[in-house]
Coordinates of C-alpha atoms and ligand atoms in Angstrom, one line a residue:
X1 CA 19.9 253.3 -60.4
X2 CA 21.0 255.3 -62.8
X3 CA 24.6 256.3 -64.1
X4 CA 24.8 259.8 -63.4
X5 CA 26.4 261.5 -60.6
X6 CA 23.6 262.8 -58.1
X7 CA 22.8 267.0 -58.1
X8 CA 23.2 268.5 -55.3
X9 CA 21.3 271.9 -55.0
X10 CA 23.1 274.2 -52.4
X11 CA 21.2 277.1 -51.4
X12 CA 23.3 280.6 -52.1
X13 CA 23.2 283.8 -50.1
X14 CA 23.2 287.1 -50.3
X15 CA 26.5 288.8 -50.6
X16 CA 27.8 292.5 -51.7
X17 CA 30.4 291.4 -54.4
X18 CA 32.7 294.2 -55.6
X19 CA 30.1 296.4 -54.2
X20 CA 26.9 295.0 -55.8
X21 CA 24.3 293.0 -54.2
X22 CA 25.1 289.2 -55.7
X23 CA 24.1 285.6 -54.3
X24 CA 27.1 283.5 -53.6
X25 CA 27.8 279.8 -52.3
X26 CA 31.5 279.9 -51.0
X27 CA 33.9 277.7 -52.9
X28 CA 34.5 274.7 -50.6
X29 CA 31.0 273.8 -50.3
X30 CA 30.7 273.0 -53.7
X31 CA 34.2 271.8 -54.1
X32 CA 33.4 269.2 -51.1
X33 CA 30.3 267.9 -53.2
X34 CA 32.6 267.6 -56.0
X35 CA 34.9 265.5 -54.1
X36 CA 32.7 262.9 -53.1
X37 CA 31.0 262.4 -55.9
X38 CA 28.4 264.5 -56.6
X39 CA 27.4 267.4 -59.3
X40 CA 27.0 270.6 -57.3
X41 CA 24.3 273.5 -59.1
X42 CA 23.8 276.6 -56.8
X43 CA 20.1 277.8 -56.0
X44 CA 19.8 281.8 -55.6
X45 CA 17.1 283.0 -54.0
X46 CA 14.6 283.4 -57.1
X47 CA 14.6 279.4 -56.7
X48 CA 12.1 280.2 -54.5
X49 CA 9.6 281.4 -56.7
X50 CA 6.4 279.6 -57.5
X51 CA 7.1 277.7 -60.9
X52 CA 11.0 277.8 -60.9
X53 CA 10.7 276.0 -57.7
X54 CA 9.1 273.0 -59.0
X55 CA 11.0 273.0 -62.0
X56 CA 14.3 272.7 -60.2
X57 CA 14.0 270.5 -57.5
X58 CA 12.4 268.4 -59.8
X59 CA 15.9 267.7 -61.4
X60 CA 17.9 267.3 -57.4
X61 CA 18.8 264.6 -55.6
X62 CA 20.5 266.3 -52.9
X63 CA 20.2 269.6 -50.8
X64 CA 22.9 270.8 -48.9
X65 CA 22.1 274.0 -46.7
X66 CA 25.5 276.4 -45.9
X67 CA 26.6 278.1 -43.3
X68 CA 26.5 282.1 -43.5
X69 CA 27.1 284.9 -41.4
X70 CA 23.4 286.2 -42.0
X71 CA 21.3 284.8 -39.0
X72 CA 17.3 283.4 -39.4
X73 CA 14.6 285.6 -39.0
X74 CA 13.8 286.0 -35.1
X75 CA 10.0 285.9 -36.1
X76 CA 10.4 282.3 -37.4
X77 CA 10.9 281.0 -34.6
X78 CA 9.1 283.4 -32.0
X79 CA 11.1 285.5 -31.3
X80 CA 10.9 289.3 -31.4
X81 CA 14.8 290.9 -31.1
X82 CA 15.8 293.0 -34.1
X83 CA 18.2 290.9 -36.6
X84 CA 20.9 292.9 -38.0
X85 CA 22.3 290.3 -40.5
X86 CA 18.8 289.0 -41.9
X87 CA 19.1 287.1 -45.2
X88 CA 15.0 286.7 -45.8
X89 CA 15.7 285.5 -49.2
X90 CA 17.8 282.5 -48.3
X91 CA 15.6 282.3 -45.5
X92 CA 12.4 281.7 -47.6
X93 CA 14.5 279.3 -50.0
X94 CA 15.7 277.1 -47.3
X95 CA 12.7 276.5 -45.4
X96 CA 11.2 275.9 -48.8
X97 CA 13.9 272.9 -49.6
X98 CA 13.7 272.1 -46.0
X99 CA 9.6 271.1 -46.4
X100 CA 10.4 269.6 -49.9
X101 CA 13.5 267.4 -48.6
X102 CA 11.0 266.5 -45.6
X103 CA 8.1 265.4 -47.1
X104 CA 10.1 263.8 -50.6
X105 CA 12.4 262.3 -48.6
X106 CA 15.3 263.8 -50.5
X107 CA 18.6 263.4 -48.1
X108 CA 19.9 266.6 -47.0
X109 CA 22.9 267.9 -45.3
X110 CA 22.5 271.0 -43.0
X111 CA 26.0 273.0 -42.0
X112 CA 26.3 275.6 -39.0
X113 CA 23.4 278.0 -40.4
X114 CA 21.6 275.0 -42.2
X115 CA 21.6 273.3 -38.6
X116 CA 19.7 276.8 -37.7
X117 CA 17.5 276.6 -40.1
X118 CA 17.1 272.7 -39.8
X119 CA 15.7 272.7 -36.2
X120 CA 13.6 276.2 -36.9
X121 CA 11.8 274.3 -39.7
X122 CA 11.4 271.8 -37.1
X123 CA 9.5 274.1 -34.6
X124 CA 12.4 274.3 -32.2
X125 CA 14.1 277.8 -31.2
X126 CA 17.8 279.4 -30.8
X127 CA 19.6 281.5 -28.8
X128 CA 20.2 284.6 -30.5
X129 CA 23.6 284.5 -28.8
X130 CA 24.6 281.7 -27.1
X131 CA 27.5 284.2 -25.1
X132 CA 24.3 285.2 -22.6
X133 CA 23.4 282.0 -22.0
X134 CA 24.6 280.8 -18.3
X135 CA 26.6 277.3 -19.0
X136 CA 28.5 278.0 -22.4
X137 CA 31.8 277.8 -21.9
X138 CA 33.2 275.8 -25.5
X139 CA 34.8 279.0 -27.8
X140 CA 32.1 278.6 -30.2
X141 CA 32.7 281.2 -31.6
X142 CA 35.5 282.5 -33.5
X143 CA 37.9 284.8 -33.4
X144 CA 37.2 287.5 -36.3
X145 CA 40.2 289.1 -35.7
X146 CA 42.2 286.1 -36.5
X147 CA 43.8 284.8 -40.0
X148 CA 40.8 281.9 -41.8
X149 CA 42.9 279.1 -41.1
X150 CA 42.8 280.1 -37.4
X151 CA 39.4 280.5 -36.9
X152 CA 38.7 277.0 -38.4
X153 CA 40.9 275.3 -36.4
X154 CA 39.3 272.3 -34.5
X155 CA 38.7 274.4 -30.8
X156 CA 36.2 271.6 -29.1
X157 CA 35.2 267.9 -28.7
X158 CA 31.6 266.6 -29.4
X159 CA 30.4 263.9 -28.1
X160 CA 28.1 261.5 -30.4
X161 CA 24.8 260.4 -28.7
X162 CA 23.9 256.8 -28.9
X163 CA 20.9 255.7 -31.1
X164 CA 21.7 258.0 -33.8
X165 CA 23.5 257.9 -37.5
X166 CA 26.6 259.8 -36.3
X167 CA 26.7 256.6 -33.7
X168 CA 28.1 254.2 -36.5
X169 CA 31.2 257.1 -36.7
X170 CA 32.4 256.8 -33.2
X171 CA 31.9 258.2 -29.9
X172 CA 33.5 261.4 -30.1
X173 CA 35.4 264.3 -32.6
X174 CA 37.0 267.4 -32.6
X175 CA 35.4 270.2 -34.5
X176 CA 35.9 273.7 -35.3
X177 CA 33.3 275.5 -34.3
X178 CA 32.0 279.2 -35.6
X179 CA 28.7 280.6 -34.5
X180 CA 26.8 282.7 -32.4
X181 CA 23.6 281.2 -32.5
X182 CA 22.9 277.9 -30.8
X183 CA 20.1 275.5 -30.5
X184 CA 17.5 276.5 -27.5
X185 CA 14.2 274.1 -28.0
X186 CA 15.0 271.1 -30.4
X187 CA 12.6 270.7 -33.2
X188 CA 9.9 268.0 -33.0
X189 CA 10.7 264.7 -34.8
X190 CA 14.8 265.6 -34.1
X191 CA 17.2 263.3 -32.4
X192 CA 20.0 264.8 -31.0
X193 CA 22.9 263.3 -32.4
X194 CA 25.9 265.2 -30.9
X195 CA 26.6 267.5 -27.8
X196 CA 29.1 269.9 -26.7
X197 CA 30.6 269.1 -23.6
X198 CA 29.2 272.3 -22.1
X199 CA 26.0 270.8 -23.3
X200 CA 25.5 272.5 -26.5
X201 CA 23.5 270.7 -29.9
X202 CA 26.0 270.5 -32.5
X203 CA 24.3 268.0 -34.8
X204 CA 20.6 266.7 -35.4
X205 CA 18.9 264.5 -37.5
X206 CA 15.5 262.9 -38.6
X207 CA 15.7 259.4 -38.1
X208 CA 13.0 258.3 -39.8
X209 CA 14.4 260.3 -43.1
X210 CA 16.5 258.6 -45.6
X211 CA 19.2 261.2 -44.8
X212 CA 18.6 264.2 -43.3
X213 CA 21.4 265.6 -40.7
X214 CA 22.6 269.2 -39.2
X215 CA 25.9 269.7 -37.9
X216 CA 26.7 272.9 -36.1
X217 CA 30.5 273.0 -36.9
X218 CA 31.8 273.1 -40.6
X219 CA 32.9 269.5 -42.5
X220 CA 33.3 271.1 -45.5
X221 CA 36.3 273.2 -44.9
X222 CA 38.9 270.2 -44.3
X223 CA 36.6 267.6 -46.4
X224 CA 39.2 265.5 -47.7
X225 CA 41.4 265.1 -44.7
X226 CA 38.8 264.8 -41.7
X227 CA 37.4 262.0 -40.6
X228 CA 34.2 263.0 -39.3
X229 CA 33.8 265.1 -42.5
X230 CA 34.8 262.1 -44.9
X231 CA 31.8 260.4 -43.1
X232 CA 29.3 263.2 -43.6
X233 CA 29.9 263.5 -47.1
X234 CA 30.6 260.1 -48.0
X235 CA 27.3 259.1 -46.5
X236 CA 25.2 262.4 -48.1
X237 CA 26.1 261.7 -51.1
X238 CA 25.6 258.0 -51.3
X239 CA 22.0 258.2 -50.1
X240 CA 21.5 260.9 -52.9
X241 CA 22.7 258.6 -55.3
X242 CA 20.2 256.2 -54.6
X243 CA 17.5 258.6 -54.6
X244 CA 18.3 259.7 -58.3
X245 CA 15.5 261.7 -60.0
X246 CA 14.1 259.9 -62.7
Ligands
LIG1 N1 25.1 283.2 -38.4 C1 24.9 282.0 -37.6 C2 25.5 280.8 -38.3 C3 27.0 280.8 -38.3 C4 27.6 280.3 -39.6 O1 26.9 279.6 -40.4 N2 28.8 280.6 -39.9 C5 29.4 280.3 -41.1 C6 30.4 281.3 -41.5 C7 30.7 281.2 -43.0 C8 31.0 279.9 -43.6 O2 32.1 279.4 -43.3 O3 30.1 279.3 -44.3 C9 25.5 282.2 -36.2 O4 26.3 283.1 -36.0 O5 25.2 281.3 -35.4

């Protein structure tokens, strides 16, 4: 192994900044790589591209897919509602690392709109909002109209499925929770590895990766002090260690 700490490519997204279009990674993602270890770069969307593509994740050893307010393209996953918060360059750059992580086996941690993405890659489907779906009654979602530190306050339990890598954990957490869209059809190949006690997915995996998991509530905000989050991280970034590019 070498003596290097591991790169972790996290995909940006588009964002106005000061009024211009920009691509932007919010700061506690890569702060939360940094804290466990590993060397954080951020991937905008031109990553994508044939020939930089190659190039870069050539040089990673890690992929960590953010949450974001923009929402997957219906069409990727069958559907055919209009999408009023569409980010089609994060989406092509995600499912991109998504294939590469998959067939590479470079470990991979999926948050909130990574989960999305995660089990669209797979073949499953979402709910566009999981508000009209009859049985949701967790506040997954937040409240917009309240201060940050509100809306990421731990509002539900989930319970950890047996079988799975959350399993070695514990049985159950309490996560904050902020989305709209939910898991409908899991993926092929996934293992559920956490539920909502109103039934919802909140966290999938492929168990015959080295590392490869999707949470649907956010670790990275209170990375150094949650449990469940120390756990994510501590795991994601050991398993990229090991698979150091050469
Ligand atoms: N847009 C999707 C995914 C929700 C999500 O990722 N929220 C993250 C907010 C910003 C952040 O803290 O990264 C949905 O609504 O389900």
């Amino acid at each position: 192994m070498q003596n290097r700490k591991p790169i972790i490519a996290i995909v940006a997204c588009h964002k106005m900044i000061d009024g211009q279009s920009g691509q932007a990674v919010y700061q506690k993602y890569i702060d939360a790589v940094h804290f466990y270890g590993g060397n954080p770069i951020l991937l905008p969307n031109t990553a994508a591209a044939e020939g930089n593509f190659e190039a870069l994740v050539a040089a990673v050893d890690g992929i960590l897919l953010t949450g974001s307010y923009s929402n997957v393209a219906p069409t990727r996953y069958g559907a055919a509602h209009i999408e009023e918060k569409e980010d089609l360059g994060r989406d092509e750059l995600s499912f991109k690392l998504l294939a590469y992580a998959d067939k590479q086996g470079v470990p991979l941690l999926a948050i909130c709109r990574g989960l999305q993405e995660m089990n669209v890659y797979f073949e499953g489907t979402l709910y566009p909002d999981w508000r009209e779906v009859e049985g949701f009654y967790e506040p997954h979602l937040e409240d917009a109209s309240q201060p940050l530190e509100v809306q990421y306050q731990p509002v539900h339990d989930v319970i950890i499925q047996a079988g799975g890598r959350l399993k070695a954990f514990g049985d159950k957490w309490h996560v904050n929770s902020l989305h709209k869209q939910a898991i409908n059809q899991v993926g092929k190949r996934l293992f559920v590895e956490a539920l909502a006690p109103d039934g919802l997915v909140e966290g999938i995996s492929l168990l015959e990766h080295p590392f490869m998991i999707g949470v649907q509530w956010h670790p990275e905000l209170n990375y150094a002090q949650d449990d469940l989050s120390k756990f994510l991280f501590t795991e994601f970034i050991h398993y990229a260690s090991q698979n150091q590019a050469q």
